[in-house]
Structure formats: structure tokens, C-alpha cells
PDB file of C-alpha atoms in Angstrom:
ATOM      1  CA  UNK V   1     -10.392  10.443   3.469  1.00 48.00           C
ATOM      2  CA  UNK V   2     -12.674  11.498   6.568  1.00 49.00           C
ATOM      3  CA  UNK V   3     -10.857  12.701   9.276  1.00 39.00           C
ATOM      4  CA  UNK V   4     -11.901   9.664  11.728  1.00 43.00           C
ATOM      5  CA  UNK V   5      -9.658   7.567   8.907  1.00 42.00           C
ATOM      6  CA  UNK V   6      -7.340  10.005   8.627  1.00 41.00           C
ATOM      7  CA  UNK V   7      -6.389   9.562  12.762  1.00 34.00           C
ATOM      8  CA  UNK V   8      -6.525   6.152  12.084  1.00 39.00           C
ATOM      9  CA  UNK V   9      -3.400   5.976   9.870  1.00 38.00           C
ATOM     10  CA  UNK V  10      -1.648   8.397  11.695  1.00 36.00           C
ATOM     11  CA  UNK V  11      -2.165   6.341  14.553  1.00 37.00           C
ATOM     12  CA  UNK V  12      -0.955   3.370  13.030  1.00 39.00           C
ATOM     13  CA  UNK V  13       1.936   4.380  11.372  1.00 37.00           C
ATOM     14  CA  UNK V  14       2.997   5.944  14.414  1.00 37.00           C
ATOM     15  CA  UNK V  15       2.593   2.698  16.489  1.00 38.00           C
ATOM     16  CA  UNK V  16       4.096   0.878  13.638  1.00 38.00           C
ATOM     17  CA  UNK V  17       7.045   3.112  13.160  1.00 37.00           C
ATOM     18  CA  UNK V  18       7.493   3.212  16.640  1.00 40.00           C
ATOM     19  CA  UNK V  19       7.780   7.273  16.925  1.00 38.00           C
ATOM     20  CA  UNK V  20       4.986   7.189  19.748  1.00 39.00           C
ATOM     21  CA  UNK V  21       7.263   5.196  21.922  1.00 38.00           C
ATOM     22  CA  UNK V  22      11.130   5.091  20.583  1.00 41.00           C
ATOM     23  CA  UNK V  23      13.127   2.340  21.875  1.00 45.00           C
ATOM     24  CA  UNK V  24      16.535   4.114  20.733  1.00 48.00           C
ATOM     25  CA  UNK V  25      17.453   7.348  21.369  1.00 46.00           C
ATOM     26  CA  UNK V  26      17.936   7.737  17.352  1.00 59.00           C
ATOM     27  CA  UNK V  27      15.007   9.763  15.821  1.00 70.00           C
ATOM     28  CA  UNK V  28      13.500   9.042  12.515  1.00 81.00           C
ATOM     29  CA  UNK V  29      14.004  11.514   9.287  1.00 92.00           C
ATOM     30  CA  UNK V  30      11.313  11.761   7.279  1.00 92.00           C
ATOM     31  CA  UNK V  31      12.133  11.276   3.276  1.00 95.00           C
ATOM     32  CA  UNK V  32       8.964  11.156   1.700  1.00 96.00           C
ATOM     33  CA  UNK V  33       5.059  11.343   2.887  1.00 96.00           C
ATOM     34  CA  UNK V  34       2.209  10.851   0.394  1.00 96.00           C
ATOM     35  CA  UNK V  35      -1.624   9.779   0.381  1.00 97.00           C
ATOM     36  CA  UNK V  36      -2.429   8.901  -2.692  1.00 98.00           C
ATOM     37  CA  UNK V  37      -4.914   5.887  -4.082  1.00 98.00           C
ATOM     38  CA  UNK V  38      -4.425   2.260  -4.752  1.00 97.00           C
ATOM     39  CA  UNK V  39      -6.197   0.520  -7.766  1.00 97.00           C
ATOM     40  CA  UNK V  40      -6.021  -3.104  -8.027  1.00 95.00           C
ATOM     41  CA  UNK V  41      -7.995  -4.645 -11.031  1.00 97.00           C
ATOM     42  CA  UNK V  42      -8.917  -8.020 -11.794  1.00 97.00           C
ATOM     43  CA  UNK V  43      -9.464 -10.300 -14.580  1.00 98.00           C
ATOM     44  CA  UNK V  44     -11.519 -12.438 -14.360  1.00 97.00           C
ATOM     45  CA  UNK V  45     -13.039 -11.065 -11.518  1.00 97.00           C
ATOM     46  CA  UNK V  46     -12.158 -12.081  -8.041  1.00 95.00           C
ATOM     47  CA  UNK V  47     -14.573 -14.526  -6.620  1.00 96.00           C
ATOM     48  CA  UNK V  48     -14.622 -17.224  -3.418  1.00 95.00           C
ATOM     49  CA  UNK V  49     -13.767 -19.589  -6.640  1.00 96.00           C
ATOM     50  CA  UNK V  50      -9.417 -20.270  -6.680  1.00 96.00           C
ATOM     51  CA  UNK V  51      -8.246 -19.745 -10.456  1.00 97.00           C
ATOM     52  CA  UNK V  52      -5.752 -17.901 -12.291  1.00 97.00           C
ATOM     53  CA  UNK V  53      -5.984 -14.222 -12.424  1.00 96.00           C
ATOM     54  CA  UNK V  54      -4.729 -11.235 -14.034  1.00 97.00           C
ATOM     55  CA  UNK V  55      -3.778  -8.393 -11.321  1.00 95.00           C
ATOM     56  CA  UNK V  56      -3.042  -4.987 -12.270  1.00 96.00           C
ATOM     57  CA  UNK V  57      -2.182  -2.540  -9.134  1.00 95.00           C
ATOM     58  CA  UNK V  58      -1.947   1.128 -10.094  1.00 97.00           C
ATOM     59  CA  UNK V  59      -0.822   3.209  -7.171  1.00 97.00           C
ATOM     60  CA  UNK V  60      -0.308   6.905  -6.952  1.00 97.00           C
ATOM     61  CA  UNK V  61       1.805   8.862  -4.505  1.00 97.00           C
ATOM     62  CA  UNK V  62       0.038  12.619  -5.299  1.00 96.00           C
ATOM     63  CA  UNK V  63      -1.747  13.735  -2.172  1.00 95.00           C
ATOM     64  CA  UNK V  64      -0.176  16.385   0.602  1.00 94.00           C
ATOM     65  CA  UNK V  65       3.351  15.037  -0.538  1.00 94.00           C
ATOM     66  CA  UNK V  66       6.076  16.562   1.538  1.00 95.00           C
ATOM     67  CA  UNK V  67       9.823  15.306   0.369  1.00 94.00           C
ATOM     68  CA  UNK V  68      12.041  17.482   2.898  1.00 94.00           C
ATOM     69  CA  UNK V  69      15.051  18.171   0.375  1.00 91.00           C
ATOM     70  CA  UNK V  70      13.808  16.491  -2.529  1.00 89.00           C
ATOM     71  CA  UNK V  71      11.140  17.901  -3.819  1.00 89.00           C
ATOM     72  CA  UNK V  72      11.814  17.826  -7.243  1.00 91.00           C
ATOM     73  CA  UNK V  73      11.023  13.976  -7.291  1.00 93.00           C
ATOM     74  CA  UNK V  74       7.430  14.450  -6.281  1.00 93.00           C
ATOM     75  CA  UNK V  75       4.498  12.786  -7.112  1.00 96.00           C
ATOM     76  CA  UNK V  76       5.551   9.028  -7.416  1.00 96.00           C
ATOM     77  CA  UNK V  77       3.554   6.342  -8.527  1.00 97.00           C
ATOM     78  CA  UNK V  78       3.857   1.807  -8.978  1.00 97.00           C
ATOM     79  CA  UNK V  79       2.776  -0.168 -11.622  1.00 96.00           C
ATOM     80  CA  UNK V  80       1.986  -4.063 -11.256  1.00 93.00           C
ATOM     81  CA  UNK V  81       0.714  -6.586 -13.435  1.00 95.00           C
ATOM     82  CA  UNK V  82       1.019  -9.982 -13.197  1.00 93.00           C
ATOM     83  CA  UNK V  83      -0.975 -13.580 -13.251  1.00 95.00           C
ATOM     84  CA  UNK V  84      -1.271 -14.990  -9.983  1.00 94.00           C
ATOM     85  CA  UNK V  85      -2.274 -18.573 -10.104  1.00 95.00           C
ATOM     86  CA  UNK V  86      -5.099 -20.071  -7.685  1.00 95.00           C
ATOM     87  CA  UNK V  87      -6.092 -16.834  -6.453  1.00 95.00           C
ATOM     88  CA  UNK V  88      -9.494 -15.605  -5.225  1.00 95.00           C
ATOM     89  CA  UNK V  89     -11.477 -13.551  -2.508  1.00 93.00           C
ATOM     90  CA  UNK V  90      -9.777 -14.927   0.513  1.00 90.00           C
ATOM     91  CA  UNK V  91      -6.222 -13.917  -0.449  1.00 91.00           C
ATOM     92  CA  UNK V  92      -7.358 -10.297  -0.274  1.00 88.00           C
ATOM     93  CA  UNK V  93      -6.359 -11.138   3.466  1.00 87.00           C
ATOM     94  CA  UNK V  94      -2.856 -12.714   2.354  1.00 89.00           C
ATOM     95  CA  UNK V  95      -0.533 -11.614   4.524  1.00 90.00           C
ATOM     96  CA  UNK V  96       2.209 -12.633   2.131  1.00 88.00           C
ATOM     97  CA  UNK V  97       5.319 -10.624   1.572  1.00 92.00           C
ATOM     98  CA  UNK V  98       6.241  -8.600  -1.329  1.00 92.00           C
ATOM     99  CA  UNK V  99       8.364  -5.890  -3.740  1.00 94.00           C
ATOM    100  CA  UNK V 100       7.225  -2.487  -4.683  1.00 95.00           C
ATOM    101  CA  UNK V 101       8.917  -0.282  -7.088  1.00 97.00           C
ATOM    102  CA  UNK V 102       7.992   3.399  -6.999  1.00 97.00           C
ATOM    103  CA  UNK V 103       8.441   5.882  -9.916  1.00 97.00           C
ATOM    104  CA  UNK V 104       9.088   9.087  -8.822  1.00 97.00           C
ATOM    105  CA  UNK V 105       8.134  12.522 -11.163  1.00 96.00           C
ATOM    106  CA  UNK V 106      12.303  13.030 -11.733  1.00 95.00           C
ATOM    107  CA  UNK V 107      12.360   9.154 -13.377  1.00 96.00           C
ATOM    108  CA  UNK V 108      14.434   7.573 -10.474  1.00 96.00           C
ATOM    109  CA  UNK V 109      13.404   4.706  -8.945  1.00 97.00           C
ATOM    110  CA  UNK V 110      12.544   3.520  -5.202  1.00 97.00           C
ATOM    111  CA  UNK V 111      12.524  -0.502  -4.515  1.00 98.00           C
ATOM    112  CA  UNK V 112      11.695  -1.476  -1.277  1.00 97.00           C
ATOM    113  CA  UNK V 113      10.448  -5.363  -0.028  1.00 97.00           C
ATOM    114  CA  UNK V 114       8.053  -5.563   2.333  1.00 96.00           C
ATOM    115  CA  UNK V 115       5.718  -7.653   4.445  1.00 96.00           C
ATOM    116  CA  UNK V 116       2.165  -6.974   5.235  1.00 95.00           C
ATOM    117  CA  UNK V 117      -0.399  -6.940   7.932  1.00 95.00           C
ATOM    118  CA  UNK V 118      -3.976  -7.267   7.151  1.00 94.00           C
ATOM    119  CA  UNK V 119      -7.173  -6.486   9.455  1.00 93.00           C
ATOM    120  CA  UNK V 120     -10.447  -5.737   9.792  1.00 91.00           C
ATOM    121  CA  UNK V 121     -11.114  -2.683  11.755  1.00 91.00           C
ATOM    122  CA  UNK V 122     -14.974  -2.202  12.332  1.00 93.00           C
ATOM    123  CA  UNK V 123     -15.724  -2.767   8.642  1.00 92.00           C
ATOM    124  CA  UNK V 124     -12.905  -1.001   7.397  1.00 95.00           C
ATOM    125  CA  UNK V 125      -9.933  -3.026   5.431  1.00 94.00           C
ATOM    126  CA  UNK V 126      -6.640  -2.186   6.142  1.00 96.00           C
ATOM    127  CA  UNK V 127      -3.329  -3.367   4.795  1.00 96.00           C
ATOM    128  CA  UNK V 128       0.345  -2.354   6.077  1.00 97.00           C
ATOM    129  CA  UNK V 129       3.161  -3.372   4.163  1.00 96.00           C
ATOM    130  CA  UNK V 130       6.183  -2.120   6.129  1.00 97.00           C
ATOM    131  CA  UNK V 131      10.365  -2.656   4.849  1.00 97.00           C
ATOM    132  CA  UNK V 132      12.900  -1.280   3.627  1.00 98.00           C
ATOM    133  CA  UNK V 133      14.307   0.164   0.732  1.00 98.00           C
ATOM    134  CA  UNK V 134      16.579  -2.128  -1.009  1.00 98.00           C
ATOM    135  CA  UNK V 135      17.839  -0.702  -4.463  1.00 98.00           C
ATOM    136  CA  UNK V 136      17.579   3.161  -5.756  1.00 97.00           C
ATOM    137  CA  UNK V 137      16.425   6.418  -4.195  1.00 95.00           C
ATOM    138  CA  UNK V 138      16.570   6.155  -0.564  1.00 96.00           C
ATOM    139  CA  UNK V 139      18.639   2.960   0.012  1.00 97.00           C
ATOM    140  CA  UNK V 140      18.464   1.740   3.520  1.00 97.00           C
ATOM    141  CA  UNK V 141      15.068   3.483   4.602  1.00 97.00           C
ATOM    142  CA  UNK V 142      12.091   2.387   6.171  1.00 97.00           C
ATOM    143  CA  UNK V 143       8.849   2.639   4.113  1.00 97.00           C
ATOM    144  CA  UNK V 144       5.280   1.898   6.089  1.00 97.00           C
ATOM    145  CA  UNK V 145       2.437   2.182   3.360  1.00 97.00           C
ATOM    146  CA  UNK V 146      -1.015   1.935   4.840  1.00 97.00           C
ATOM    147  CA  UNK V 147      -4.060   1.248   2.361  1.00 97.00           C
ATOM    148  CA  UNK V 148      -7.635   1.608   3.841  1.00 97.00           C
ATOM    149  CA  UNK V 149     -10.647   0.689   1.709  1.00 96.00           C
ATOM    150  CA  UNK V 150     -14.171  -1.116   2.887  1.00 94.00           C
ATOM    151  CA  UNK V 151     -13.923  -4.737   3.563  1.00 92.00           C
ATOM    152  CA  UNK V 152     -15.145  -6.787   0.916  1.00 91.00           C
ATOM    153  CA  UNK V 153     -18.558  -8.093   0.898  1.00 92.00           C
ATOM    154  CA  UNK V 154     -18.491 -11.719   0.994  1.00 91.00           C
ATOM    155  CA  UNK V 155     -21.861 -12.015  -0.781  1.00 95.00           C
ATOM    156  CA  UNK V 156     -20.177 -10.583  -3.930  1.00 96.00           C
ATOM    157  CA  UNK V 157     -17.054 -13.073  -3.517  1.00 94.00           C
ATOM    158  CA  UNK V 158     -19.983 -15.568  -3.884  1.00 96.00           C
ATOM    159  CA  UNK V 159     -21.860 -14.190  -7.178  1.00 96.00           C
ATOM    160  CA  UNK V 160     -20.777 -12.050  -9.231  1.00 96.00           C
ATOM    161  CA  UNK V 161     -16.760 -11.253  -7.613  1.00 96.00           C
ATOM    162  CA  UNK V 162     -14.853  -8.045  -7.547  1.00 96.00           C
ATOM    163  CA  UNK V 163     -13.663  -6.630 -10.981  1.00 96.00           C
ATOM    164  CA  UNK V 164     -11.540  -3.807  -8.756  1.00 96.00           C
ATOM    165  CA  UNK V 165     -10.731  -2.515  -5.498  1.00 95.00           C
ATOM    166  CA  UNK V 166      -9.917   0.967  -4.798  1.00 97.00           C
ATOM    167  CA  UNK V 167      -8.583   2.295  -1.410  1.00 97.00           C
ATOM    168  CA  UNK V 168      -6.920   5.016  -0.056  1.00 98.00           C
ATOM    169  CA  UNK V 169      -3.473   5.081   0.792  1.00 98.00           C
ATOM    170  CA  UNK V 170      -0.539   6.325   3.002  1.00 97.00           C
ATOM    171  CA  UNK V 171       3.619   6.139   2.004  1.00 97.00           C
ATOM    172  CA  UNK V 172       6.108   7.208   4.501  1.00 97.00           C
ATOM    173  CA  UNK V 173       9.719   6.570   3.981  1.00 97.00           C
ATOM    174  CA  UNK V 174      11.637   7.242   6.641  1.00 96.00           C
ATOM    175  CA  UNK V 175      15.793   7.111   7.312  1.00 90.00           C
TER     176      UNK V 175
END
């Protein structure tokens, strides 16, 4: 990730996490931080056409991981794959909400729901799903995962449509 990125995130998980201007006088403890990557596949390929479509996410948590306290559970990494009906190019923007379930090295479990933000910042795709932890390791937590990749080329959504998308990614979880 260049370093221009890199700033970026920080500065976005920071505004979104609200630790560059707290509004309580509680501070935030920091469970987990990762960069990792984000692999979404799909079949058949993504195009500006609406139809069924298979959608495999593989995500992994492996990258400058710091677990203050629980380091044993490190890397982590989510699994998806499901059939979403009607979908295509234009709900790479969907700012629908969602459940992630991370695996962590130690075989317990993080579940956390979410809802997501999605922009366009000078060419650059990004996509914040921030929430909290609902069932297993870290009950109760705030997680902010930030995924930056290029924006997709509309021109492909037109022809031949995206088989995958790859981007990088941020997970903070936070008590």
C-alpha cells in the first residue's frame, strides 16, 4: 500500500472512529489491527447486465497485526460465498448493510454486523463497513474495516465484466 494510501486510511478511520475529536471523555482500547487483502470473485462475471451471481469474498487479516494481549489469535481471516440474485456492476457501490465472521489463527470466532460507506476518492474505491461485534471474541466492540482498491472501469462493466476484485484492506476492533 503506498504511503499516500496508507495516510488515507489512517485518516479515515480516525475520523470515523472519532479518536481525532472524542466526544466522551472515554478513550478507545485497541483489540485487534490488521491490513490484510480482500478477494471478491465472481461468477459469471460482473457486468452493467443485473443477473444472478456467485460471490466468493476471501479476506485475510495478516499484515502488521498488533492484538495487545491476545496475540496468540493472530492472523484472522473471512470466508463468503453466496448467490446474490440481480446483481451487477453498480452494486459494487451498494451501500447495503451486512455480517462478517472472522476466523482467527487460535479457531475462535469474531461476528460483527455492519453497515458500509462507499466513495470515490480521486479514482480510488473505498469501502467502510463500521459495527459492532455481536457474537464471539470481542463481544461488544467496535470494528471499522476500510478496503481501498481502484474504481472500476465502467467500460469493462460494459464488455467483458469483472471476474474479481482485489483491494487492500484495514480491520480495527476497538473496545
Amino acid at each position: 500500500m503506498s504511503r499516500k494510501r496508507q495516510l488515507l486510511v489512517v485518516a479515515l478511520l480516525l475520523a470515523l472512529i472519532g479518536l481525532a475529536a472524542p466526544t466522551t471523555a472515554q478513550a478507545h482500547v485497541l483489540q485487534v489491527s490488521c491490513e490484510g487483502t480482500v478477494h471478491n470473485a465472481y461468477n459469471p462475471p460482473l457486468t452493467a447486465t443485473p443477473r444472478d451471481t456467485e460471490v466468493t469474498v476471501d479476506s485475510s487479516y495478516n499484515i502488521g497485526c498488533v492484538a495487545p494481549g491476545h496475540e496468540d489469535i493472530l492472523p484472522g481471516s473471512a470466508h463468503v460465498h453466496v448467490t446474490v440474485p440481480d446483481y451487477s456492476c453498480i452494486d459494487l457501490l451498494s451501500t447495503a448493510p451486512g455480517t462478517q465472521t472472522i476466523t482467527w489463527a487460535d479457531g475462535s470466532t469474531t461476528t460483527y454486523a455492519y453497515t458500509r460507506a462507499v466513495s470515490n476518492i480521486a479514482g480510488t474505491l473505498v469501502v467502510t463497513n463500521s459495527g459492532t461485534v455481536t457474537a464471539g471474541r470481542f463481544t461488544g466492540s467496535t470494528v471499522l474495516q476500510v478496503a481501498t482498491a481502484p474504481a472500476p472501469n465502467p467500460l469493462i462493466c460494459l464488455t467483458t465484466g469483472y471476474t474479481s476484485l482485489t483491494a487492500a484492506v484495514s480491520l480495527q476492533i476497538l473496545l
